[in-house]
GROMACS .gro file of C-alpha atoms in nm:
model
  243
    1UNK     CA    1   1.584  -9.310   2.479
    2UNK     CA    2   1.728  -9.277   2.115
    3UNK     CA    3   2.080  -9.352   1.970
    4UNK     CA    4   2.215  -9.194   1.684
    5UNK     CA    5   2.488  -9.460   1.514
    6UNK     CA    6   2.742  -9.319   1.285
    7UNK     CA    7   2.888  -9.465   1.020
    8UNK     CA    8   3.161  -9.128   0.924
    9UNK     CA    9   3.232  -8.977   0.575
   10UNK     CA   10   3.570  -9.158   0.475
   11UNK     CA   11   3.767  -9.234   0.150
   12UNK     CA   12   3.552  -9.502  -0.047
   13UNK     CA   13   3.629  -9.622  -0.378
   14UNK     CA   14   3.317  -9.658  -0.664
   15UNK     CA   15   3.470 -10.056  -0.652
   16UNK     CA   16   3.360 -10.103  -0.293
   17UNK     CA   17   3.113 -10.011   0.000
   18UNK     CA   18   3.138 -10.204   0.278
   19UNK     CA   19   2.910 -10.223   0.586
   20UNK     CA   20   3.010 -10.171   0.928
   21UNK     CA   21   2.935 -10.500   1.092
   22UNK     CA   22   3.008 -10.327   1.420
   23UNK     CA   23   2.746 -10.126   1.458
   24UNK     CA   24   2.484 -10.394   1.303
   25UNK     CA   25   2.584 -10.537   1.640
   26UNK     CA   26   2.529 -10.290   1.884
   27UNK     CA   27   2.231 -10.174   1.696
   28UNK     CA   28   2.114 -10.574   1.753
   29UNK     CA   29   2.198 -10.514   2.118
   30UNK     CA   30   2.015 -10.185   2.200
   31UNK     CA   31   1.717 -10.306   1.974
   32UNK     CA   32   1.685 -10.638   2.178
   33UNK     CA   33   1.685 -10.424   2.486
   34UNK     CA   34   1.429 -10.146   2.377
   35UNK     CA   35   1.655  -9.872   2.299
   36UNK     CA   36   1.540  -9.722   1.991
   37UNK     CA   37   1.761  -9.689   1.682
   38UNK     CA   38   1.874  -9.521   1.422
   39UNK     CA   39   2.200  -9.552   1.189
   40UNK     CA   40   2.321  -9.361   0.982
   41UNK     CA   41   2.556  -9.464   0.723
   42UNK     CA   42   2.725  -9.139   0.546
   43UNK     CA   43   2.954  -9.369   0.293
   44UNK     CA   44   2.696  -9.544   0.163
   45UNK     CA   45   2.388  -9.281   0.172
   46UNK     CA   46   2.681  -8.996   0.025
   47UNK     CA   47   2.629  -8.786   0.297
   48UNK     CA   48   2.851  -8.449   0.417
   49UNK     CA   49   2.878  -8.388   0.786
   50UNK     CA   50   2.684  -8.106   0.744
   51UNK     CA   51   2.392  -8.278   0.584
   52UNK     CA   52   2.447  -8.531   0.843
   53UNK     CA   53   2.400  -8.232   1.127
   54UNK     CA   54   2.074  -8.159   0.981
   55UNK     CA   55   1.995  -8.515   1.046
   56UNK     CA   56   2.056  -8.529   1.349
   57UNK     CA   57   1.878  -8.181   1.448
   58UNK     CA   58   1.553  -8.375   1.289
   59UNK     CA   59   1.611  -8.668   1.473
   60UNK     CA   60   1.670  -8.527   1.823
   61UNK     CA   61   1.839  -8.799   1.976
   62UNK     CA   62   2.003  -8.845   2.345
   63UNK     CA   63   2.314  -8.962   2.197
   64UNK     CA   64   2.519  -8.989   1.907
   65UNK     CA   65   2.788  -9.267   1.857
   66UNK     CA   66   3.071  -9.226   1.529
   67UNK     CA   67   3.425  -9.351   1.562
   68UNK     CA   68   3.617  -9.523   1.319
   69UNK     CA   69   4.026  -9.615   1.259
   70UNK     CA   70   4.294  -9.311   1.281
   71UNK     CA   71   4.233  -9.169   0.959
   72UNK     CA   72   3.809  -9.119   1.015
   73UNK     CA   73   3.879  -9.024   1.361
   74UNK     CA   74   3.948  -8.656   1.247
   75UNK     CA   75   3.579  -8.676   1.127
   76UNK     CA   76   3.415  -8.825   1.379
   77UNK     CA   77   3.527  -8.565   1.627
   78UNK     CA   78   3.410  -8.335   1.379
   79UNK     CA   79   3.063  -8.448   1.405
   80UNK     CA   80   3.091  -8.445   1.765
   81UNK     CA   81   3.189  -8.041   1.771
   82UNK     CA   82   2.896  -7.972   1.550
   83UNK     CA   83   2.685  -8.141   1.730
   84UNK     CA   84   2.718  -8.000   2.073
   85UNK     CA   85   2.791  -7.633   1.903
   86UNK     CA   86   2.512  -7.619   1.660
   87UNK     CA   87   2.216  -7.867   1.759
   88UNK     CA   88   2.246  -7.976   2.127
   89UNK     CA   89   2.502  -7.942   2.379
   90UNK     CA   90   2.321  -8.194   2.599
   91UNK     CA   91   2.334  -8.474   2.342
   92UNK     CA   92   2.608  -8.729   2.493
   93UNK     CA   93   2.873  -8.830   2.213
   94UNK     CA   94   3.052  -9.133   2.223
   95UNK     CA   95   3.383  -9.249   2.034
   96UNK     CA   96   3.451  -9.594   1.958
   97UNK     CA   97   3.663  -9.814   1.728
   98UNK     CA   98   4.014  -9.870   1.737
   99UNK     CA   99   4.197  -9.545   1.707
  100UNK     CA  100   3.952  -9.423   2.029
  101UNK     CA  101   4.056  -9.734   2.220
  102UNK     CA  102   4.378  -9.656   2.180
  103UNK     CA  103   4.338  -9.278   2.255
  104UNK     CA  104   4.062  -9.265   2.472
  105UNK     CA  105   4.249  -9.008   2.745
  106UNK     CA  106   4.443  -8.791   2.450
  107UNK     CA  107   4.075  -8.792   2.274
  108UNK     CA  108   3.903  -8.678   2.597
  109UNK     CA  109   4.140  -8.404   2.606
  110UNK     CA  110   4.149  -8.240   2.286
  111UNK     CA  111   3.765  -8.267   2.198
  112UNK     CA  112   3.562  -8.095   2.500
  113UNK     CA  113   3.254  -8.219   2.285
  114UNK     CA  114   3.316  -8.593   2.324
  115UNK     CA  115   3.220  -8.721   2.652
  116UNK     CA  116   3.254  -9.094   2.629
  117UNK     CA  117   3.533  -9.316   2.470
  118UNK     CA  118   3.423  -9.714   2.463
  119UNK     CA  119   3.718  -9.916   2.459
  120UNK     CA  120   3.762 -10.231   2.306
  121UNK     CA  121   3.426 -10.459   2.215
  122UNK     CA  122   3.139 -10.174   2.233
  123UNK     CA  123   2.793 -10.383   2.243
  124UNK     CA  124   2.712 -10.422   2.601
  125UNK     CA  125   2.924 -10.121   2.712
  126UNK     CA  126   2.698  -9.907   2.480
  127UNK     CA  127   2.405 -10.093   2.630
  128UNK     CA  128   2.493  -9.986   2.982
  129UNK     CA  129   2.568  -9.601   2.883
  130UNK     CA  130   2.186  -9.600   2.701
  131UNK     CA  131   2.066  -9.743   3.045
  132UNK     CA  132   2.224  -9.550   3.314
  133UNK     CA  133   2.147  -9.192   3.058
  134UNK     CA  134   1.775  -9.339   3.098
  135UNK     CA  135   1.772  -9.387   3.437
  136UNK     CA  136   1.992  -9.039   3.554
  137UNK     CA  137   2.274  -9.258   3.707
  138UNK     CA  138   2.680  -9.229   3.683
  139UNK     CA  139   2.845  -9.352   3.453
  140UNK     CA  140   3.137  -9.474   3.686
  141UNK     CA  141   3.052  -9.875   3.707
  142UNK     CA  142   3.022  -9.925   3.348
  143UNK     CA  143   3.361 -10.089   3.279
  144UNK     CA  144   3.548 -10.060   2.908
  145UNK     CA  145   3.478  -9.662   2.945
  146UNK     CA  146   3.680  -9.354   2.964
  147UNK     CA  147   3.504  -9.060   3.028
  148UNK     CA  148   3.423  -8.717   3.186
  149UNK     CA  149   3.253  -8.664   3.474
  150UNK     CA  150   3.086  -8.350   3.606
  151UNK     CA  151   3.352  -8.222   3.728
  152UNK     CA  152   3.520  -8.211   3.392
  153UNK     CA  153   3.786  -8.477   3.517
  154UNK     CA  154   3.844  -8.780   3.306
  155UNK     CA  155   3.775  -9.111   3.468
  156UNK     CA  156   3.963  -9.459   3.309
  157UNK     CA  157   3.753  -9.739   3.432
  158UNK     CA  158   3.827 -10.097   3.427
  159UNK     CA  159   3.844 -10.305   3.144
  160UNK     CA  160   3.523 -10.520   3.048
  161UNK     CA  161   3.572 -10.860   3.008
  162UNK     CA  162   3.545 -11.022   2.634
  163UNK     CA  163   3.217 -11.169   2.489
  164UNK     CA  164   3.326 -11.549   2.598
  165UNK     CA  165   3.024 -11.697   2.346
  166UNK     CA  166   3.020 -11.466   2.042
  167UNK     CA  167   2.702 -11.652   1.957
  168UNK     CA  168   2.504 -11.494   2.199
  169UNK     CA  169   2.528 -11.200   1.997
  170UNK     CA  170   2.207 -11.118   1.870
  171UNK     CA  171   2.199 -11.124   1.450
  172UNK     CA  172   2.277 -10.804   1.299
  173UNK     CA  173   2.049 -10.525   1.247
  174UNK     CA  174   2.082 -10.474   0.901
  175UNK     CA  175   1.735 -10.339   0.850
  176UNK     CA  176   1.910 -10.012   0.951
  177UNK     CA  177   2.110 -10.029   0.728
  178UNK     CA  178   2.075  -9.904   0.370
  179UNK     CA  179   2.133 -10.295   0.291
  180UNK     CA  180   2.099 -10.247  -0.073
  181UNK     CA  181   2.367  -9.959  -0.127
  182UNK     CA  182   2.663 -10.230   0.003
  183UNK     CA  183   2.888 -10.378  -0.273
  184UNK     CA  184   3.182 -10.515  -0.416
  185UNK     CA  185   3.224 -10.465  -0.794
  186UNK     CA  186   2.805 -10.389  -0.816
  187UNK     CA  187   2.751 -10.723  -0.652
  188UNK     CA  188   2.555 -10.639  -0.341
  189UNK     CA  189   2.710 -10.767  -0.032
  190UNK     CA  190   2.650 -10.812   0.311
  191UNK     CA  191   2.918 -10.847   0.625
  192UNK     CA  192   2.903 -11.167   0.884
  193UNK     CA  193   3.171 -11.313   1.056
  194UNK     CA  194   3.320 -11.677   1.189
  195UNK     CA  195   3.526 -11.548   1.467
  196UNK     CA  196   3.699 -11.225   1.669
  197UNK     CA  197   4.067 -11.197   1.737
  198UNK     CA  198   4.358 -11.408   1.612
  199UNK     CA  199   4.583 -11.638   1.749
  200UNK     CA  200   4.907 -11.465   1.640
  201UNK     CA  201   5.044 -11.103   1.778
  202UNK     CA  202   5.177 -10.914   1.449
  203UNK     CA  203   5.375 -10.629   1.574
  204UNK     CA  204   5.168 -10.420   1.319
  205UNK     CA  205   4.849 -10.517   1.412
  206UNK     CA  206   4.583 -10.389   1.664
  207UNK     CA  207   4.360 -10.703   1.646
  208UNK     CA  208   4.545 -10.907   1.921
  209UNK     CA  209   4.565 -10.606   2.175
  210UNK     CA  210   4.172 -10.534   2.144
  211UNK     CA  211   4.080 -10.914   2.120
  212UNK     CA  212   4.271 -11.130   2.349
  213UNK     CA  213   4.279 -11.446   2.154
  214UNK     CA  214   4.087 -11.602   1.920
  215UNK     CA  215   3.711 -11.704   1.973
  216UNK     CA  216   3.550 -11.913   1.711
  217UNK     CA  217   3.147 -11.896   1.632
  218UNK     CA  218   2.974 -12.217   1.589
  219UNK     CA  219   2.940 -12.308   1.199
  220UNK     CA  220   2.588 -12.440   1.227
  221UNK     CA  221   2.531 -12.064   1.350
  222UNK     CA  222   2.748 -11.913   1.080
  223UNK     CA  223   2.527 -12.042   0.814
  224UNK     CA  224   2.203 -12.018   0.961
  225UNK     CA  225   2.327 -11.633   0.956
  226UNK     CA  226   2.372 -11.658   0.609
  227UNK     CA  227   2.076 -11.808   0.515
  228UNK     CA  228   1.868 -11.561   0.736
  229UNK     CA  229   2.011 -11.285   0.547
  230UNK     CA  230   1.950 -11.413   0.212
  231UNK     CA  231   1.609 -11.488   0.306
  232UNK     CA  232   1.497 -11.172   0.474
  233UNK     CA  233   1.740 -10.932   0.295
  234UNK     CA  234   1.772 -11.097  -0.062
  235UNK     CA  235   2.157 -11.072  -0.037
  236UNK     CA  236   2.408 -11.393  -0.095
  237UNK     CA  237   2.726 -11.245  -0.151
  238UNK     CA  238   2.926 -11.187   0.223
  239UNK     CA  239   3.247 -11.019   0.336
  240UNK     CA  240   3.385 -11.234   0.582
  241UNK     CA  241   3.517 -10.952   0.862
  242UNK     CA  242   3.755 -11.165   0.983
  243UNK     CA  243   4.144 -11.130   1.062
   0.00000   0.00000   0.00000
């Protein structure tokens, strides 16, 4: 079983290139459970969707993952129409991020070549999809997923419940990641975090609606994290992906 992760072409700046802690999580997640790997980071690694297609026609993965906030979106479907149209049609695509949580039925319905939206907090809902591909089962108890069935019909299931110790998390999988290509200003920089959610409810904010409430990580395990990177990776500088 092999996962393609996608990190989409977007807007960067030459100030700027930050990693997508996200996926260092689920990649952390799949690893730990024997799926194997891959990520692929077009920002960083200056890579066009169609050099990223030829990628992926080397690679020969089961599935692809990309997804992103409204205005990546548009290219993350775009890398899930050339992938079923020019490489593989029986590679299973999955959208995640905000903007797909949020669209996950409207998605569904204008991309035929997407066949699974992960709503909300993607590790273990990822795991489960990986699993039950391996094993030739339906997809229809993995909760947090909207998706088509066979018979082209699009299924909501029910919500998966939050992380309650965001601790457990294994530590991210930054070595694949191009690790050294991330900075701020040309200071090389890595992403960690002390918490998910917040406690307040902006009305122009998605944070509260995909995190309900605020769940704090132990400091002790905050900068052990640190000091595991630095050690392993070389890096000391860290965005703190917090709201």
């Amino acid at each position: 079983m092999k996962i393609i992760l996608i990190q989409p072409p977007i807007l960067s700046y030459s100030s700027q290139i930050a990693p997508n802690i996200g996926l260092a999580f689920i990649a952390a997640v799949l690893e730990e459970e024997g799926i194997t790997v891959e990520v692929i980071d077009c920002v960083a690694d200056k890579i066009t969707i169609n050099q990223l297609i030829d990628k992926i026609k080397q690679s020969k993965p089961d599935i692809i993952a990309s997804g992103g906030q409204t205005p990546v979106s548009v290219n993350s479907l775009k890398i899930f129409r050339k992938t079923k149209n020019e490489v593989n049609s029986g590679i299973l695509t999955i959208a995640g991020g905000p903007h797909f949580t949020f669209t996950a039925e409207e998605s569904l319905g204008k991309c035929p070549e997407l066949d699974i939206v992960v709503r909300g907090e993607a590790e273990y809902s990822v795991l489960e999809i990986c699993q039950k591909l391996q094993e030739k089962e339906s997809f229809d108890s993995i909760k947090g997923i909207t998706f088509r069935n066979r018979n082209n019909e699009i299924i909501v299931n029910p919500e998966r419940e939050q992380i309650k110790d965001i601790d457990s998390l294994p530590l991210p999988a930054w070595h694949l990641f191009p690790y050294k290509k991330y900075h701020w200003t040309g200071i090389n920089i890595l992403g960690t975090t002390t918490s998910r959610g917040c406690s307040f409810k902006c009305p122009h904010c998605i944070t509260w609606k995909i995190h309900k409430g605020q769940r704090l990580r132990d400091p002790k395990k905050i900068v052990e994290e640190l000091v595991w990177v630095k050690r392993k990776f070389g890096v000391d500088t860290f965005f703190l992906q917090d709201d």
